[in-house]
Amino acid sequence: QFILPLLLTILFSTAQSQVLKMTVADHNSHQPISDVFVFVENSSNGTATNQAGEFELNVKGNRQLNIVFSHLNYQTKVLKWKSEMTLRDTFFLMPQEIDLQEVSITQKANPRLRKRRLKRFTTAFLGPEVNSNMVKILNPEALLFKEENQLLIAEANESIQVENRKLGYIVQFYLEEFELSENEDLRYKGRVFFESMEGNKKMLAKFKRNRRKAYLVGSNYFFTQLVKGKLDAEIYEVGFAAINSNSEVVAYKATSPDSLNIEKLDEYTYVISVKEYLSVRNKSAKIQSGN
């Protein structure tokens, strides 16, 4: 089951493509930066700058895309790109400001505390139902934790590498914010890049089947079918609900998908307006999780 707040925008892309060519340089020295990872957010489309700081990236679609620039020594930046935009030749990154006086290694002094925090983070970040043999964080050492105002706060000094052996992906997650309350209420934000895992023909075919199954029980498929008027009422149950102070779904009332207020802004954008929260249940899904 997943719950969505008041307003949601659904975007669809086309097959049109364009090649972005730019140079990435230091904001202060204007010197080119090599090995900057440049990628389209929520995709497997990415590249890196060469020794001259140059890159080329193929992009598709007329909708807005987020192009992410990441380097260990520089602040991660996002370029909001549309096909009609005229881009400058050079994109500048700000160096990371690291105050060595603030560097702390207190986590190593209390391994039990770090282990407990890492477990809480992993359960919230990957989901409580995830099979740890199939999905795991490969570089937990990149994570730093602290607790403030009854919140577990996590930071990462590099992208979080997640191996998903069921879907055949290595996921790079660039964490920007992570706060977990005592009642497990989670708020996090970041940028995602998907890298396909290699394998033999049998394994790749299995990855493809599993990805298809995951897509068919996911929110993207649901909303695509909903705005197209093709939602199968035998599979999906839709209703309105409220969320109480314990993050629990209350006052649920079922409704017909046809009664939802769906506005088509253009060929690629739809807006769904609902009262309080939209609650959706996939009757065919074996595992339900909150989003």
Coordinates of C-alpha atoms in Angstrom, one line a residue:
Q1 CA 0.0 0.0 0.0
F2 CA 1.3 3.5 -0.8
I3 CA 0.0 6.8 0.4
L4 CA 0.4 10.1 -1.6
P5 CA -0.3 13.6 -0.4
L6 CA -2.4 16.4 -1.9
L7 CA -0.8 16.9 -5.3
L8 CA 1.1 14.7 -7.7
T9 CA 2.6 15.3 -11.1
I10 CA 3.1 12.5 -13.6
L11 CA 5.5 13.0 -16.5
F12 CA 5.9 11.1 -19.7
S13 CA 8.9 11.2 -22.1
T14 CA 9.3 10.9 -25.8
A15 CA 12.0 9.2 -27.9
Q16 CA 13.6 12.4 -29.2
S17 CA 17.2 12.7 -28.3
Q18 CA 19.9 15.3 -28.0
V19 CA 23.6 15.3 -27.2
L20 CA 24.8 17.6 -24.4
K21 CA 28.4 18.8 -24.7
M22 CA 29.9 20.8 -21.9
T23 CA 33.0 21.4 -19.9
V24 CA 33.0 21.2 -16.1
A25 CA 35.4 23.5 -14.2
D26 CA 36.3 24.7 -10.7
H27 CA 34.3 27.7 -9.7
N28 CA 37.2 29.5 -8.1
S29 CA 40.2 28.6 -10.4
H30 CA 38.2 28.0 -13.6
Q31 CA 40.4 24.9 -14.2
P32 CA 38.8 21.9 -15.8
I33 CA 37.8 19.0 -13.5
S34 CA 38.3 15.4 -14.7
D35 CA 36.4 12.4 -13.4
V36 CA 33.2 14.3 -12.7
F37 CA 30.3 11.8 -12.8
V38 CA 27.5 13.3 -14.9
F39 CA 24.2 11.4 -15.1
V40 CA 20.4 11.8 -15.7
E41 CA 18.7 11.4 -12.3
N42 CA 16.7 8.1 -11.9
S43 CA 18.2 6.5 -14.9
S44 CA 21.2 4.4 -16.1
N45 CA 22.3 7.1 -18.4
G46 CA 25.6 8.6 -17.3
T47 CA 29.2 9.5 -18.2
A48 CA 32.4 11.1 -16.8
T49 CA 34.4 14.1 -17.8
N50 CA 37.8 13.5 -19.4
Q51 CA 41.1 15.1 -18.5
A52 CA 40.0 18.4 -20.2
G53 CA 36.8 18.4 -18.1
E54 CA 34.7 17.6 -21.2
F55 CA 31.7 15.3 -21.5
E56 CA 29.0 14.2 -23.9
L57 CA 25.7 12.9 -22.7
N58 CA 22.8 11.6 -24.8
V59 CA 19.4 12.8 -23.4
K60 CA 15.9 11.9 -24.5
G61 CA 12.5 13.4 -24.1
N62 CA 10.8 16.8 -24.1
R63 CA 10.1 16.9 -20.4
Q64 CA 12.4 18.4 -17.8
L65 CA 15.3 16.2 -16.7
N66 CA 17.7 16.6 -13.8
I67 CA 21.3 16.3 -14.8
V68 CA 23.5 15.6 -11.8
F69 CA 27.2 16.5 -11.4
S70 CA 29.0 14.6 -8.7
H71 CA 32.7 14.6 -7.6
L72 CA 34.1 13.7 -4.2
N73 CA 36.0 17.0 -3.9
Y74 CA 33.1 19.2 -5.0
Q75 CA 29.5 20.0 -4.0
T76 CA 27.0 18.0 -6.0
K77 CA 25.0 20.2 -8.3
V78 CA 21.8 19.6 -10.4
L79 CA 21.1 21.1 -13.8
K80 CA 17.4 21.3 -14.7
W81 CA 17.4 20.7 -18.4
K82 CA 14.7 20.9 -21.1
S83 CA 15.2 20.2 -24.8
E84 CA 14.6 23.8 -25.9
M85 CA 17.3 25.2 -23.5
T86 CA 20.5 26.8 -24.7
L87 CA 23.2 25.7 -22.4
R88 CA 26.4 27.5 -21.6
D89 CA 29.7 25.9 -22.6
T90 CA 31.1 25.5 -19.1
F91 CA 29.4 24.3 -15.9
F92 CA 31.2 25.3 -12.6
L93 CA 31.3 23.3 -9.4
M94 CA 32.1 24.7 -5.9
P95 CA 34.8 22.9 -4.0
Q96 CA 33.8 21.1 -0.8
E97 CA 34.5 23.1 2.3
I98 CA 35.9 20.7 4.9
D99 CA 36.9 22.1 8.2
L100 CA 39.4 19.6 9.7
Q101 CA 38.7 20.9 13.1
E102 CA 35.2 19.4 12.8
V103 CA 36.2 15.9 11.7
S104 CA 35.2 13.4 14.3
I105 CA 35.8 9.6 14.6
T106 CA 33.7 9.1 17.7
Q107 CA 31.8 6.4 15.8
K108 CA 34.8 4.1 15.9
A109 CA 35.0 4.5 19.7
N110 CA 31.6 3.0 20.1
P111 CA 31.1 0.2 17.6
R112 CA 27.9 -1.1 19.2
L113 CA 26.2 2.3 18.9
R114 CA 27.3 2.6 15.2
K115 CA 26.0 -1.0 14.5
R116 CA 22.6 -0.1 16.0
R117 CA 22.4 3.1 14.1
L118 CA 23.4 1.4 10.8
K119 CA 20.8 -1.3 11.3
R120 CA 18.1 1.4 11.8
F121 CA 19.3 3.2 8.8
T122 CA 19.4 0.1 6.6
T123 CA 15.9 -1.0 7.6
A124 CA 14.4 2.4 6.9
F125 CA 16.4 3.0 3.7
L126 CA 16.0 -0.4 2.0
G127 CA 12.7 -1.3 3.6
P128 CA 11.9 -3.8 6.4
E129 CA 10.7 -6.6 4.0
V130 CA 13.9 -6.6 1.9
N131 CA 15.9 -9.8 1.7
S132 CA 19.4 -8.9 2.9
N133 CA 20.9 -11.7 0.8
M134 CA 19.5 -10.1 -2.4
V135 CA 19.7 -6.4 -1.5
K136 CA 22.5 -4.8 0.5
I137 CA 24.6 -1.7 1.0
L138 CA 28.1 -2.4 -0.3
N139 CA 29.9 0.6 1.4
P140 CA 28.3 1.2 4.8
E141 CA 31.6 2.8 5.9
A142 CA 30.7 5.9 3.8
L143 CA 27.9 6.6 6.2
L144 CA 28.2 8.9 9.3
F145 CA 25.5 9.1 12.0
K146 CA 24.5 11.5 14.7
E147 CA 21.4 11.9 16.9
E148 CA 19.8 15.3 17.5
N149 CA 16.3 16.1 18.9
Q150 CA 15.3 12.5 18.9
L151 CA 16.2 12.1 15.2
L152 CA 18.8 9.8 13.7
I153 CA 20.6 11.9 11.1
A154 CA 22.7 10.3 8.4
E155 CA 25.3 11.8 6.0
A156 CA 27.5 10.1 3.4
N157 CA 30.9 11.3 2.1
E158 CA 30.3 9.5 -1.2
S159 CA 27.4 7.8 -3.0
I160 CA 25.8 4.9 -1.2
Q161 CA 26.3 1.8 -3.3
V162 CA 23.3 -0.6 -3.1
E163 CA 23.5 -4.1 -4.8
N164 CA 20.1 -5.5 -5.9
R165 CA 20.8 -9.0 -7.1
K166 CA 17.1 -9.7 -7.7
L167 CA 16.7 -6.8 -10.2
G168 CA 20.3 -6.9 -11.5
Y169 CA 21.2 -3.3 -10.5
I170 CA 24.0 -1.5 -8.7
V171 CA 22.3 1.6 -7.4
Q172 CA 24.3 4.7 -6.6
F173 CA 22.4 6.9 -4.2
Y174 CA 23.7 10.4 -3.6
L175 CA 22.3 11.2 -0.1
E176 CA 21.3 14.8 0.5
E177 CA 19.1 14.5 3.6
F178 CA 18.1 11.7 6.0
E179 CA 16.2 12.0 9.2
L180 CA 14.6 9.1 11.1
S181 CA 12.4 9.8 14.1
E182 CA 11.9 7.5 17.1
N183 CA 8.5 6.3 15.7
E184 CA 10.3 5.4 12.5
D185 CA 8.9 8.3 10.5
L186 CA 11.3 8.8 7.7
R187 CA 12.3 11.8 5.6
Y188 CA 15.1 11.5 3.1
K189 CA 16.2 13.1 -0.2
G190 CA 18.8 12.2 -2.8
R191 CA 19.8 11.5 -6.4
V192 CA 19.8 8.0 -7.9
F193 CA 21.8 6.4 -10.7
F194 CA 21.2 2.8 -11.9
E195 CA 23.9 0.6 -13.3
S196 CA 23.0 -2.8 -14.8
M197 CA 24.8 -5.8 -13.5
E198 CA 26.5 -8.2 -15.9
G199 CA 25.6 -11.9 -16.2
N200 CA 25.0 -14.7 -18.6
K201 CA 21.9 -14.9 -20.9
K202 CA 19.9 -16.9 -18.3
M203 CA 20.7 -14.4 -15.5
L204 CA 20.0 -11.4 -17.7
A205 CA 16.6 -12.9 -18.7
K206 CA 15.8 -13.4 -15.0
F207 CA 16.7 -9.8 -14.3
K208 CA 14.4 -8.7 -17.0
R209 CA 11.5 -10.8 -15.7
N210 CA 12.0 -9.6 -12.2
R211 CA 12.2 -5.9 -13.3
R212 CA 8.9 -6.4 -15.2
K213 CA 7.2 -7.9 -12.2
A214 CA 8.5 -5.1 -10.0
Y215 CA 7.2 -2.5 -12.4
L216 CA 3.8 -4.0 -12.6
V217 CA 3.3 -3.7 -8.9
G218 CA 4.9 -0.3 -8.6
S219 CA 3.5 3.2 -8.3
N220 CA 4.8 4.3 -11.8
Y221 CA 2.7 1.6 -13.5
F222 CA -0.3 2.5 -11.4
F223 CA -0.3 6.2 -12.2
T224 CA 0.4 5.5 -15.9
Q225 CA -2.7 3.3 -16.1
L226 CA -4.7 5.7 -14.0
V227 CA -4.2 8.8 -16.2
K228 CA -4.8 6.7 -19.3
G229 CA -8.1 5.5 -17.9
K230 CA -6.9 1.9 -18.1
L231 CA -6.7 1.0 -14.4
D232 CA -7.9 -2.5 -13.6
A233 CA -10.3 -2.3 -10.7
E234 CA -9.9 -6.0 -10.1
I235 CA -6.3 -5.4 -9.1
Y236 CA -6.3 -2.0 -7.5
E237 CA -8.3 -0.6 -4.6
V238 CA -8.3 3.2 -4.3
G239 CA -9.5 5.4 -1.5
F240 CA -9.0 8.5 0.6
A241 CA -7.4 8.4 4.0
A242 CA -5.8 10.6 6.7
I243 CA -2.5 10.1 8.6
N244 CA -2.4 10.4 12.4
S245 CA 0.5 11.5 14.6
N246 CA 1.9 8.0 14.6
S247 CA 2.1 7.9 10.8
E248 CA -0.8 5.4 10.7
V249 CA -3.5 5.4 8.0
V250 CA -6.9 6.3 9.5
A251 CA -10.4 7.2 8.3
Y252 CA -10.0 5.3 5.1
K253 CA -12.9 5.5 2.6
A254 CA -12.9 3.6 -0.7
T255 CA -13.7 5.4 -3.9
S256 CA -13.8 4.7 -7.7
P257 CA -10.8 5.6 -9.7
D258 CA -13.1 7.4 -12.1
S259 CA -14.1 9.9 -9.4
L260 CA -10.5 11.2 -9.0
N261 CA -9.8 14.7 -10.3
I262 CA -7.2 14.3 -13.0
E263 CA -6.2 17.3 -15.0
K264 CA -4.1 17.0 -18.2
L265 CA -1.8 20.0 -18.4
D266 CA -0.1 19.0 -21.7
E267 CA 0.9 15.9 -23.6
Y268 CA 3.4 14.8 -20.9
T269 CA 2.0 16.2 -17.6
Y270 CA -1.0 15.3 -15.5
V271 CA -2.0 16.6 -12.1
I272 CA -4.1 14.5 -9.7
S273 CA -5.8 16.5 -6.9
V274 CA -7.1 14.5 -3.9
K275 CA -8.5 15.2 -0.4
E276 CA -6.0 14.5 2.3
Y277 CA -4.1 11.3 1.2
L278 CA -4.7 8.9 -1.7
S279 CA -4.4 5.3 -0.5
V280 CA -3.8 2.6 -3.1
R281 CA -3.7 -1.1 -2.5
N282 CA -2.4 -3.6 -5.1
K283 CA -4.4 -6.7 -4.5
S284 CA -2.0 -8.9 -6.5
A285 CA 1.1 -7.8 -4.6
K286 CA 2.5 -10.3 -2.1
I287 CA 4.3 -7.6 -0.1
Q288 CA 3.0 -4.1 0.6
S289 CA 5.1 -1.2 1.7
G290 CA 4.5 2.4 2.6
N291 CA 5.8 5.2 0.4

